[in-house]
Short mmCIF file of C-alpha atoms and ligand atoms in Angstrom, two decimals:
data_model
loop_
_atom_site.label_atom_id
_atom_site.label_comp_id
_atom_site.label_asym_id
_atom_site.label_seq_id
_atom_site.Cartn_x
_atom_site.Cartn_y
_atom_site.Cartn_z
CA MET A 1 -73.10 0.61 -13.32
CA ALA A 2 -73.50 0.54 -17.01
CA LEU A 3 -74.95 -0.54 -20.07
CA ILE A 4 -73.01 -3.28 -22.21
CA VAL A 5 -73.28 -5.23 -25.38
CA GLN A 6 -71.83 -7.37 -25.67
CA LYS A 7 -71.45 -9.28 -29.87
CA PHE A 8 -70.24 -12.97 -30.43
CA GLY A 9 -69.25 -13.65 -33.32
CA GLY A 10 -69.74 -16.92 -35.18
CA THR A 11 -66.01 -19.18 -33.92
CA SER A 12 -67.29 -17.64 -30.10
CA VAL A 13 -70.34 -19.34 -30.47
CA ALA A 14 -68.48 -22.46 -32.76
CA ASP A 15 -70.34 -25.24 -30.20
CA ALA A 16 -72.03 -26.33 -27.38
CA ASP A 17 -68.94 -25.62 -24.65
CA ARG A 18 -67.99 -21.91 -26.06
CA ILE A 19 -71.55 -21.44 -25.87
CA ARG A 20 -71.95 -22.34 -22.46
CA SER A 21 -68.42 -20.56 -21.70
CA VAL A 22 -70.14 -17.42 -23.39
CA ALA A 23 -72.74 -17.50 -21.15
CA ARG A 24 -70.67 -17.33 -17.94
CA ARG A 25 -68.93 -14.12 -19.59
CA VAL A 26 -72.23 -12.68 -19.56
CA VAL A 27 -73.91 -13.77 -16.71
CA ALA A 28 -70.10 -12.61 -14.99
CA THR A 29 -70.72 -9.11 -16.06
CA ARG A 30 -74.66 -8.99 -14.88
CA GLU A 31 -73.49 -10.15 -12.11
CA ALA A 32 -70.71 -7.38 -11.56
CA GLY A 33 -73.76 -4.95 -11.86
CA ASN A 34 -74.16 -3.67 -14.60
CA ASP A 35 -77.32 -4.46 -17.52
CA VAL A 36 -75.75 -6.24 -19.93
CA VAL A 37 -78.26 -7.01 -24.07
CA VAL A 38 -75.86 -10.12 -26.15
CA CYS A 39 -75.20 -9.86 -30.03
CA VAL A 40 -74.88 -13.14 -31.58
CA SER A 41 -73.92 -14.37 -34.92
CA ALA A 42 -74.86 -18.09 -36.19
CA MET A 43 -72.19 -20.67 -35.29
CA ALA A 44 -69.56 -21.02 -37.19
CA GLY A 45 -69.50 -21.94 -41.10
CA GLU A 46 -74.00 -22.26 -40.54
CA THR A 47 -74.15 -19.28 -42.80
CA ASP A 48 -72.28 -20.30 -45.32
CA LYS A 49 -73.65 -24.10 -44.85
CA LEU A 50 -76.87 -21.98 -45.75
CA VAL A 51 -75.45 -19.57 -48.35
CA GLY A 52 -74.28 -22.67 -50.01
CA LEU A 53 -77.74 -24.38 -49.83
CA ALA A 54 -79.33 -21.59 -51.11
CA ARG A 55 -77.04 -22.15 -54.44
CA GLU A 56 -77.86 -25.30 -54.95
CA LEU A 57 -81.85 -24.94 -54.81
CA GLY A 58 -82.08 -21.53 -55.65
CA GLY A 59 -79.39 -21.00 -58.51
CA ASP A 60 -76.99 -18.37 -58.97
CA GLN A 61 -79.23 -15.83 -57.78
CA PRO A 62 -81.58 -17.18 -55.48
CA THR A 63 -85.10 -15.53 -54.57
CA PRO A 64 -83.91 -12.95 -52.14
CA ARG A 65 -86.69 -13.18 -49.91
CA GLU A 66 -86.17 -16.86 -49.53
CA TYR A 67 -82.21 -16.22 -49.23
CA ASP A 68 -83.15 -14.01 -46.01
CA VAL A 69 -85.65 -16.46 -44.63
CA LEU A 70 -83.48 -19.58 -44.78
CA VAL A 71 -79.81 -17.61 -44.00
CA SER A 72 -81.79 -15.87 -40.92
CA THR A 73 -81.92 -18.81 -39.20
CA GLY A 74 -78.32 -19.25 -38.05
CA GLU A 75 -78.82 -16.82 -35.31
CA GLN A 76 -82.40 -18.71 -34.68
CA VAL A 77 -80.45 -20.59 -32.78
CA THR A 78 -77.59 -19.55 -31.21
CA ILE A 79 -80.50 -16.61 -29.81
CA ALA A 80 -81.85 -20.05 -28.05
CA LEU A 81 -79.05 -21.75 -26.90
CA LEU A 82 -77.34 -18.81 -25.05
CA THR A 83 -80.50 -17.70 -23.05
CA MET A 84 -80.83 -22.03 -22.93
CA ALA A 85 -77.29 -21.50 -21.05
CA ILE A 86 -77.71 -18.66 -18.87
CA ARG A 87 -80.25 -19.23 -17.82
CA GLN A 88 -79.22 -22.80 -16.40
CA LEU A 89 -76.55 -20.57 -14.52
CA GLY A 90 -79.42 -18.95 -12.63
CA GLN A 91 -79.80 -15.78 -14.90
CA ARG A 92 -82.98 -14.71 -16.19
CA ALA A 93 -82.74 -14.44 -19.91
CA SER A 94 -85.41 -13.76 -23.10
CA SER A 95 -84.01 -14.13 -27.07
CA PHE A 96 -85.23 -11.94 -29.35
CA THR A 97 -85.10 -12.55 -32.93
CA GLY A 98 -85.27 -9.17 -35.27
CA ALA A 99 -89.29 -9.10 -35.84
CA GLN A 100 -89.06 -9.40 -31.97
CA MET A 101 -86.80 -6.66 -30.91
CA GLY A 102 -88.89 -4.57 -33.68
CA MET A 103 -85.73 -4.26 -35.98
CA ARG A 104 -86.91 -2.01 -38.86
CA THR A 105 -84.97 -2.86 -42.13
CA ASP A 106 -85.79 -1.25 -45.80
CA ALA A 107 -87.04 -3.69 -48.13
CA SER A 108 -83.80 -4.65 -49.92
CA HIS A 109 -82.88 -8.06 -49.31
CA MET A 110 -79.31 -9.37 -48.66
CA ARG A 111 -78.67 -5.62 -47.94
CA ALA A 112 -81.39 -4.97 -45.71
CA ARG A 113 -80.82 -0.58 -44.13
CA ILE A 114 -81.68 -0.35 -40.73
CA GLU A 115 -84.63 2.27 -39.90
CA SER A 116 -85.61 1.72 -36.60
CA ILE A 117 -85.51 -0.02 -33.84
CA ASP A 118 -88.61 -0.92 -30.88
CA THR A 119 -85.91 -0.83 -27.80
CA GLU A 120 -89.77 -1.68 -25.53
CA GLY A 121 -88.98 -4.84 -25.48
CA LEU A 122 -85.13 -4.79 -24.61
CA ARG A 123 -85.53 -2.55 -22.26
CA ALA A 124 -88.38 -4.50 -20.13
CA GLU A 125 -86.25 -7.83 -20.02
CA LEU A 126 -83.32 -5.57 -18.92
CA ASP A 127 -86.02 -4.13 -15.91
CA ALA A 128 -86.63 -7.14 -14.97
CA GLY A 129 -83.55 -7.94 -14.41
CA GLY A 130 -83.10 -10.48 -16.90
CA VAL A 131 -80.32 -10.27 -20.42
CA ALA A 132 -81.47 -9.39 -23.81
CA VAL A 133 -80.19 -11.67 -26.07
CA ILE A 134 -80.68 -10.48 -29.61
CA ALA A 135 -80.40 -12.25 -33.42
CA GLY A 136 -78.04 -10.29 -34.91
CA PHE A 137 -77.70 -10.23 -39.20
CA GLN A 138 -82.01 -9.66 -38.98
CA GLY A 139 -84.52 -7.75 -39.18
CA ILE A 140 -87.70 -7.31 -40.71
CA ASP A 141 -89.87 -5.20 -43.04
CA GLU A 142 -92.96 -2.69 -43.28
CA ALA A 143 -94.87 -5.53 -44.83
CA GLY A 144 -92.76 -8.35 -42.26
CA ASN A 145 -90.83 -10.01 -44.60
CA ILE A 146 -87.68 -10.96 -43.51
CA THR A 147 -84.66 -9.50 -44.17
CA THR A 148 -80.77 -9.74 -44.11
CA LEU A 149 -78.20 -6.89 -43.37
CA GLY A 150 -75.00 -9.01 -45.48
CA ARG A 151 -72.22 -10.97 -44.74
CA GLY A 152 -70.60 -9.94 -41.13
CA GLY A 153 -74.29 -7.76 -40.06
CA SER A 154 -74.35 -8.87 -36.67
CA ASP A 155 -71.39 -6.22 -36.27
CA THR A 156 -73.64 -3.60 -37.21
CA SER A 157 -76.92 -5.32 -35.22
CA ALA A 158 -74.79 -4.99 -32.13
CA VAL A 159 -74.32 -1.73 -32.01
CA ALA A 160 -77.06 0.19 -34.00
CA VAL A 161 -78.84 -1.31 -30.61
CA ALA A 162 -76.20 -0.27 -28.66
CA CYS A 163 -77.25 3.40 -30.03
CA ALA A 164 -80.83 3.36 -29.68
CA LEU A 165 -79.94 2.17 -26.05
CA LYS A 166 -77.57 5.07 -25.00
CA ALA A 167 -75.05 1.54 -24.30
CA ASP A 168 -71.88 2.91 -22.61
CA VAL A 169 -70.32 0.51 -24.66
CA CYS A 170 -69.89 -1.88 -26.77
CA GLU A 171 -68.01 -4.83 -26.88
CA ILE A 172 -67.06 -6.91 -30.13
CA TYR A 173 -65.98 -10.76 -29.30
CA SER A 174 -63.97 -12.48 -32.06
CA ASP A 175 -61.46 -14.55 -32.41
CA VAL A 176 -58.84 -12.30 -32.90
CA ASP A 177 -57.90 -10.18 -29.43
CA GLY A 178 -58.25 -6.50 -31.31
CA VAL A 179 -57.50 -5.02 -34.52
CA TYR A 180 -54.82 -5.61 -35.67
CA THR A 181 -51.97 -3.46 -37.61
CA ALA A 182 -52.81 -6.34 -40.99
CA ASP A 183 -54.57 -9.33 -41.02
CA PRO A 184 -53.02 -11.34 -37.95
CA ARG A 185 -53.47 -14.48 -40.17
CA TRP A 186 -51.42 -13.20 -43.07
CA VAL A 187 -49.00 -11.22 -40.98
CA PRO A 188 -47.79 -13.00 -38.22
CA SER A 189 -45.49 -9.34 -37.34
CA ALA A 190 -48.66 -7.41 -36.81
CA ARG A 191 -49.37 -5.93 -33.64
CA LYS A 192 -52.87 -5.18 -31.72
CA LEU A 193 -54.07 -1.55 -31.52
CA GLU A 194 -54.71 -0.45 -28.36
CA LYS A 195 -56.58 2.27 -29.21
CA ILE A 196 -57.87 3.41 -33.34
CA SER A 197 -59.66 6.00 -34.65
CA TYR A 198 -63.46 5.34 -36.23
CA GLU A 199 -61.93 7.77 -39.28
CA GLU A 200 -59.25 4.86 -40.05
CA MET A 201 -61.32 2.34 -38.85
CA LEU A 202 -63.64 2.54 -41.20
CA GLU A 203 -61.44 3.57 -43.82
CA MET A 204 -60.14 -0.32 -43.00
CA ALA A 205 -63.28 -2.23 -42.73
CA SER A 206 -63.76 -0.77 -45.97
CA LEU A 207 -60.48 -2.00 -47.60
CA GLY A 208 -61.02 -5.33 -46.48
CA ALA A 209 -60.61 -5.99 -42.88
CA LYS A 210 -62.64 -8.12 -41.99
CA VAL A 211 -63.00 -7.82 -38.22
CA LEU A 212 -65.87 -5.25 -37.89
CA GLN A 213 -68.41 -4.23 -40.84
CA ILE A 214 -68.13 -1.05 -42.16
CA ARG A 215 -71.45 -0.33 -41.24
CA SER A 216 -71.13 -1.51 -37.60
CA VAL A 217 -68.16 1.94 -37.71
CA LYS A 218 -70.63 3.94 -39.20
CA PHE A 219 -73.27 3.68 -36.83
CA ALA A 220 -70.73 4.37 -33.29
CA MET A 221 -68.71 6.91 -35.25
CA ARG A 222 -71.91 8.72 -35.94
CA TYR A 223 -73.52 8.03 -32.06
CA GLY A 224 -69.75 8.71 -31.01
CA LEU A 225 -69.91 4.38 -28.96
CA PRO A 226 -66.48 3.61 -28.41
CA LEU A 227 -65.78 0.37 -29.22
CA HIS A 228 -63.97 -2.31 -27.91
CA VAL A 229 -62.97 -5.28 -29.50
CA ARG A 230 -61.53 -8.31 -27.52
CA SER A 231 -60.78 -11.54 -27.69
CA SER A 232 -64.01 -13.83 -26.76
CA PHE A 233 -61.51 -16.64 -25.58
CA ASP A 234 -59.90 -14.51 -22.99
CA ASP A 235 -59.81 -11.60 -20.34
CA SER A 236 -56.75 -9.74 -22.16
CA GLU A 237 -57.69 -5.94 -22.92
CA GLY A 238 -58.33 -5.22 -27.29
CA THR A 239 -58.36 -2.46 -29.42
CA TRP A 240 -60.97 0.61 -28.75
CA VAL A 241 -61.95 2.02 -31.71
CA THR A 242 -63.06 5.72 -30.82
CA ARG A 243 -62.52 9.11 -31.35
CA GLU A 244 -59.23 10.77 -32.57
CA GLU A 245 -58.50 13.42 -29.90
CA GLU A 246 -58.51 10.06 -27.77
CA VAL A 247 -55.40 8.28 -30.05
CA MET A 248 -52.62 9.40 -28.95
CA GLU A 249 -50.26 6.94 -30.55
CA ARG A 250 -49.62 8.68 -33.88
CA LEU A 251 -48.00 6.24 -36.73
CA VAL A 252 -48.25 7.41 -40.66
CA VAL A 253 -49.37 3.69 -41.99
CA SER A 254 -51.91 2.53 -39.02
CA GLY A 255 -53.06 -0.17 -40.60
CA VAL A 256 -52.64 -2.47 -44.38
CA THR A 257 -55.37 -4.34 -45.91
CA TYR A 258 -56.20 -6.29 -48.78
CA ASN A 259 -59.51 -6.90 -50.90
CA LEU A 260 -59.78 -10.59 -52.54
CA ASP A 261 -64.09 -9.74 -53.43
CA GLU A 262 -63.08 -7.54 -56.24
CA SER A 263 -62.76 -7.76 -60.32
CA LYS A 264 -62.41 -5.85 -62.75
CA ILE A 265 -63.41 -4.38 -65.78
CA ARG A 266 -61.73 -2.34 -68.85
CA VAL A 267 -63.24 -0.93 -71.68
CA ARG A 268 -61.36 -0.33 -74.82
CA GLY A 269 -60.27 2.21 -77.22
CA VAL A 270 -63.49 4.70 -77.08
CA LYS A 271 -63.23 8.07 -77.84
CA ASP A 272 -62.34 10.50 -75.86
CA GLN A 273 -64.92 12.74 -75.99
CA PRO A 274 -68.45 13.83 -73.12
CA GLY A 275 -70.59 11.70 -71.97
CA ILE A 276 -68.30 8.34 -72.40
CA ALA A 277 -67.93 7.89 -69.15
CA ALA A 278 -71.48 9.16 -68.64
CA SER A 279 -72.70 6.15 -71.14
CA VAL A 280 -69.96 3.19 -69.08
CA PHE A 281 -71.70 3.99 -65.75
CA THR A 282 -75.24 4.69 -66.08
CA PRO A 283 -76.22 1.66 -66.42
CA LEU A 284 -73.84 -0.01 -64.82
CA SER A 285 -74.82 2.56 -61.58
CA ALA A 286 -78.85 1.01 -62.70
CA ALA A 287 -78.29 -1.69 -62.04
CA GLY A 288 -77.08 -0.96 -58.71
CA ILE A 289 -73.34 -1.73 -59.26
CA VAL A 290 -71.07 -0.02 -56.94
CA VAL A 291 -67.97 0.00 -58.82
CA ASP A 292 -65.05 1.31 -57.06
CA VAL A 293 -61.68 1.93 -58.49
CA ILE A 294 -61.51 4.28 -62.27
CA ILE A 295 -58.65 4.76 -64.29
CA GLN A 296 -59.22 6.88 -66.94
CA ASN A 297 -56.07 7.29 -69.90
CA LEU A 298 -55.05 10.32 -71.17
CA SER A 299 -55.08 9.66 -74.96
CA SER A 300 -52.45 10.30 -77.95
CA ASP A 301 -54.91 9.67 -80.82
CA GLY A 302 -58.26 10.30 -79.90
CA SER A 303 -59.55 7.50 -78.33
CA THR A 304 -58.95 6.21 -74.63
CA ASP A 305 -59.69 3.11 -71.87
CA LEU A 306 -61.81 3.55 -69.44
CA THR A 307 -60.67 0.73 -66.29
CA PHE A 308 -63.02 -0.03 -63.17
CA THR A 309 -63.25 -2.33 -60.35
CA VAL A 310 -66.74 -4.09 -59.36
CA PRO A 311 -67.38 -6.85 -56.18
CA LYS A 312 -67.11 -10.09 -57.34
CA ALA A 313 -70.44 -10.87 -56.64
CA ASP A 314 -72.03 -8.41 -59.70
CA TYR A 315 -68.57 -9.24 -62.15
CA ALA A 316 -71.26 -11.26 -64.21
CA ARG A 317 -74.01 -9.10 -65.31
CA ALA A 318 -71.33 -5.47 -65.09
CA LEU A 319 -69.23 -7.42 -67.94
CA GLU A 320 -73.19 -7.91 -69.61
CA ILE A 321 -73.90 -4.18 -68.83
CA SER A 322 -70.62 -3.15 -69.86
CA SER A 323 -70.31 -5.21 -73.62
CA GLU A 324 -73.24 -4.16 -74.49
CA THR A 325 -72.20 -0.43 -73.87
CA GLY A 326 -69.15 -0.79 -75.11
CA ALA A 327 -71.28 -2.37 -78.30
CA ARG A 328 -73.88 0.82 -78.48
CA VAL A 329 -70.31 2.95 -77.61
CA GLY A 330 -67.96 1.89 -80.63
CA ALA A 331 -65.18 0.39 -78.28
CA GLU A 332 -62.50 -1.72 -79.20
CA GLY A 333 -63.31 -3.89 -76.83
CA VAL A 334 -64.51 -5.43 -73.53
CA GLU A 335 -62.67 -7.23 -71.01
CA GLY A 336 -62.95 -8.35 -67.68
CA ASP A 337 -59.97 -10.28 -65.59
CA GLU A 338 -60.91 -11.47 -62.04
CA ASP A 339 -57.11 -12.40 -60.56
CA ILE A 340 -56.96 -9.36 -59.16
CA ALA A 341 -56.44 -7.81 -55.55
CA LYS A 342 -57.04 -4.51 -54.03
CA VAL A 343 -54.06 -3.42 -51.26
CA SER A 344 -53.87 -0.79 -49.07
CA ILE A 345 -52.43 1.13 -46.39
CA VAL A 346 -54.80 3.75 -44.02
CA GLY A 347 -53.33 6.04 -41.66
CA LEU A 348 -55.29 9.59 -40.24
CA GLY A 349 -50.72 10.40 -40.24
CA MET A 350 -50.30 10.16 -44.37
CA ARG A 351 -52.07 13.88 -43.78
CA ASP A 352 -48.93 15.05 -42.87
CA HIS A 353 -46.72 13.14 -44.31
CA ALA A 354 -45.78 13.61 -48.07
CA GLY A 355 -43.66 10.83 -49.96
CA VAL A 356 -45.86 8.08 -48.61
CA ALA A 357 -46.94 6.61 -51.63
CA THR A 358 -43.51 7.11 -53.07
CA LYS A 359 -42.32 5.05 -51.07
CA MET A 360 -44.97 2.72 -51.62
CA PHE A 361 -44.22 2.15 -55.04
CA ASN A 362 -40.83 1.65 -54.23
CA VAL A 363 -41.74 -1.16 -52.23
CA LEU A 364 -43.87 -2.97 -54.63
CA ALA A 365 -41.44 -2.64 -56.96
CA ASP A 366 -38.80 -3.64 -54.96
CA GLU A 367 -40.55 -7.25 -54.89
CA ARG A 368 -41.36 -6.95 -58.81
CA ILE A 369 -44.93 -6.45 -58.36
CA ASN A 370 -46.60 -4.42 -61.31
CA ILE A 371 -48.91 -1.95 -60.13
CA GLN A 372 -52.34 -2.21 -62.46
CA LEU A 373 -54.51 0.62 -60.89
CA ILE A 374 -53.82 3.56 -58.12
CA ASN A 375 -56.45 4.54 -56.00
CA THR A 376 -55.76 7.99 -52.86
CA SER A 377 -57.96 9.96 -50.21
CA GLU A 378 -55.99 12.13 -47.75
CA ILE A 379 -55.88 8.65 -45.18
CA LYS A 380 -55.73 6.03 -47.98
CA ILE A 381 -53.64 4.77 -51.09
CA SER A 382 -55.07 2.11 -52.04
CA VAL A 383 -53.35 -0.33 -55.68
CA VAL A 384 -54.72 -3.30 -57.23
CA ILE A 385 -52.14 -6.16 -58.34
CA GLU A 386 -52.49 -9.49 -59.86
CA ARG A 387 -54.60 -11.77 -56.86
CA LYS A 388 -50.81 -13.98 -56.63
CA TYR A 389 -49.07 -11.19 -55.06
CA ALA A 390 -51.29 -9.82 -52.38
CA GLU A 391 -49.98 -12.12 -49.18
CA LEU A 392 -46.27 -10.82 -50.73
CA ALA A 393 -46.96 -7.26 -50.93
CA VAL A 394 -49.43 -6.77 -47.62
CA ARG A 395 -45.90 -8.66 -45.53
CA ALA A 396 -43.44 -6.25 -47.53
CA LEU A 397 -45.70 -2.93 -47.30
CA HIS A 398 -46.42 -3.81 -43.86
CA ALA A 399 -42.77 -4.47 -42.74
CA ALA A 400 -41.67 -0.69 -44.85
CA PHE A 401 -44.44 1.49 -42.77
CA VAL A 402 -45.18 -0.62 -39.54
CA PRO A 403 -41.89 -1.70 -37.65
CA ALA A 404 -41.88 -3.94 -35.72
CA GLY A 405 -42.94 -3.64 -31.37
CA ALA A 406 -42.87 -0.35 -32.05
CA ALA A 407 -44.91 0.47 -28.96
CA GLU A 408 -44.13 4.11 -28.61
CA PRO A 409 -46.00 6.94 -29.82
CA ARG A 410 -43.80 7.34 -33.01
CA GLU A 411 -43.62 9.96 -35.57
CA GLU A 412 -41.71 9.46 -38.54
P1 ADP B 501 -66.70 -12.87 -36.45
O1 ADP B 501 -66.98 -14.48 -36.99
O2 ADP B 501 -66.11 -12.90 -34.89
O3 ADP B 501 -67.35 -11.94 -36.77
P2 ADP B 501 -64.88 -12.01 -38.47
O4 ADP B 501 -64.15 -13.62 -39.64
O5 ADP B 501 -65.37 -11.46 -39.39
O6 ADP B 501 -64.89 -13.15 -36.45
O7 ADP B 501 -64.12 -10.72 -38.09
C1 ADP B 501 -62.80 -11.20 -37.61
C2 ADP B 501 -61.41 -11.96 -38.48
O8 ADP B 501 -60.94 -10.59 -39.47
C3 ADP B 501 -59.99 -12.26 -38.06
O9 ADP B 501 -59.50 -13.70 -37.94
C4 ADP B 501 -59.11 -11.97 -39.06
O10 ADP B 501 -58.65 -13.05 -39.53
C5 ADP B 501 -59.36 -10.68 -39.45
N1 ADP B 501 -58.68 -9.69 -39.49
C6 ADP B 501 -58.62 -9.10 -41.31
N2 ADP B 501 -57.75 -7.64 -40.61
C7 ADP B 501 -57.49 -7.46 -39.52
C8 ADP B 501 -57.33 -6.33 -38.91
N3 ADP B 501 -56.55 -5.64 -39.03
N4 ADP B 501 -57.12 -7.05 -37.33
C9 ADP B 501 -58.35 -8.50 -36.79
N5 ADP B 501 -58.51 -8.86 -37.36
C10 ADP B 501 -58.58 -8.68 -38.59
N1 LIG B 502 -73.68 -15.00 -39.32
C1 LIG B 502 -73.96 -13.91 -40.39
C2 LIG B 502 -72.99 -14.29 -41.20
O1 LIG B 502 -71.98 -15.17 -41.37
C3 LIG B 502 -73.72 -12.41 -40.31
C4 LIG B 502 -72.50 -12.16 -38.89
O2 LIG B 502 -71.65 -13.41 -38.78
O3 LIG B 502 -72.92 -11.26 -38.71
O4 LIG B 502 -72.29 -13.17 -41.85
MG1 MG B 503 -67.70 -11.08 -38.89
#
């Protein structure tokens, strides 16, 4: 007998039939002798609809507290419906909102961080033979305000609860049947990975692979909790996210990812002298804006350019702040560009392979794609390119680095 946390994403609970089929799966898992906690997202499209309404009535920056009160309602609908469907099958079950399960977070609305979970109520439900159905994405701060964990946050709710309950596994059910070497929507020839290390999954998630929210992978890695990403439409084995030692297959590149949610800012013609980077980035970080790729050119005439990327959601504010800073430090100009994409290759195998970056640049050159910015770490290389080439770049890189049907463990 195991303790299993099952998380179902929006497409898995999109309508009454799908909720019924989730209920059947949950009950089958329970009847096989396991303790089951189920975490659900809002029905597909529901959160987007609520966000749209918030913008319509609350402007570009709706009041964060009210935004959270609103967007958290989607999950409250699904926990109630799923619990009813489970009970219809003769299985005891109870629903829990974020507040009811003591999902305590900090007070940063719209991107709250989990601080603690009071598992007593969930345990009591399990001890009584029931299934605990919990709302993903939402929590409650110290003052009792409803908070949300950021888009895709139900993954993090599920994994955090699994860690708190010391579950044996957290199963993430979605519309894909596992983690692929690239987003299967863009690369039909992408293949499913049997296993992937936490480190690689973390990079892939932070570089745009939306199949798991980054923070859920961080949690799982910290607690050594195995994640099983699988399809809610069939029983096939999905992808296990686990420790590096357990991943047999050693691909140099295990994933190609893209991120369309960043934009670029260039502060042109600033003096090449100590303190300039600090003056540009201090006001941005003070405003809570996270800067990603940064490039500073070498100067030949005593002046230089600083170029960096920020999330699209923060673009307008970042441009305004950078323009003020630019004027203050005597920059020649400050320009922004939202029409960009960041495309990355990820793989633990890169650590001990030379020439991966060169190969990447050659592949892009062959497609006549201009590279605007480059960023590397031990296990990833990212390039920023023009948005319209993103799909072409992802496909070309996938074809070059992940040979089709390579099912055997292999070394390059
Ligand atoms: P859910 O609503 O179940 O949480 P998401 O839409 O958040 O589902 O995540 C699943 C989607 O992630 C897939 O439909 C797929 O298009 C996308 N995706 C992006 N990159 C990958 C990848 N490398 N492997 C699998 N899916 C990916
Ligand atoms: N419903 C939320 C969203 O769409 C949380 C989630 O689905 O993970 O972002
Ligand atoms: Mg998701």
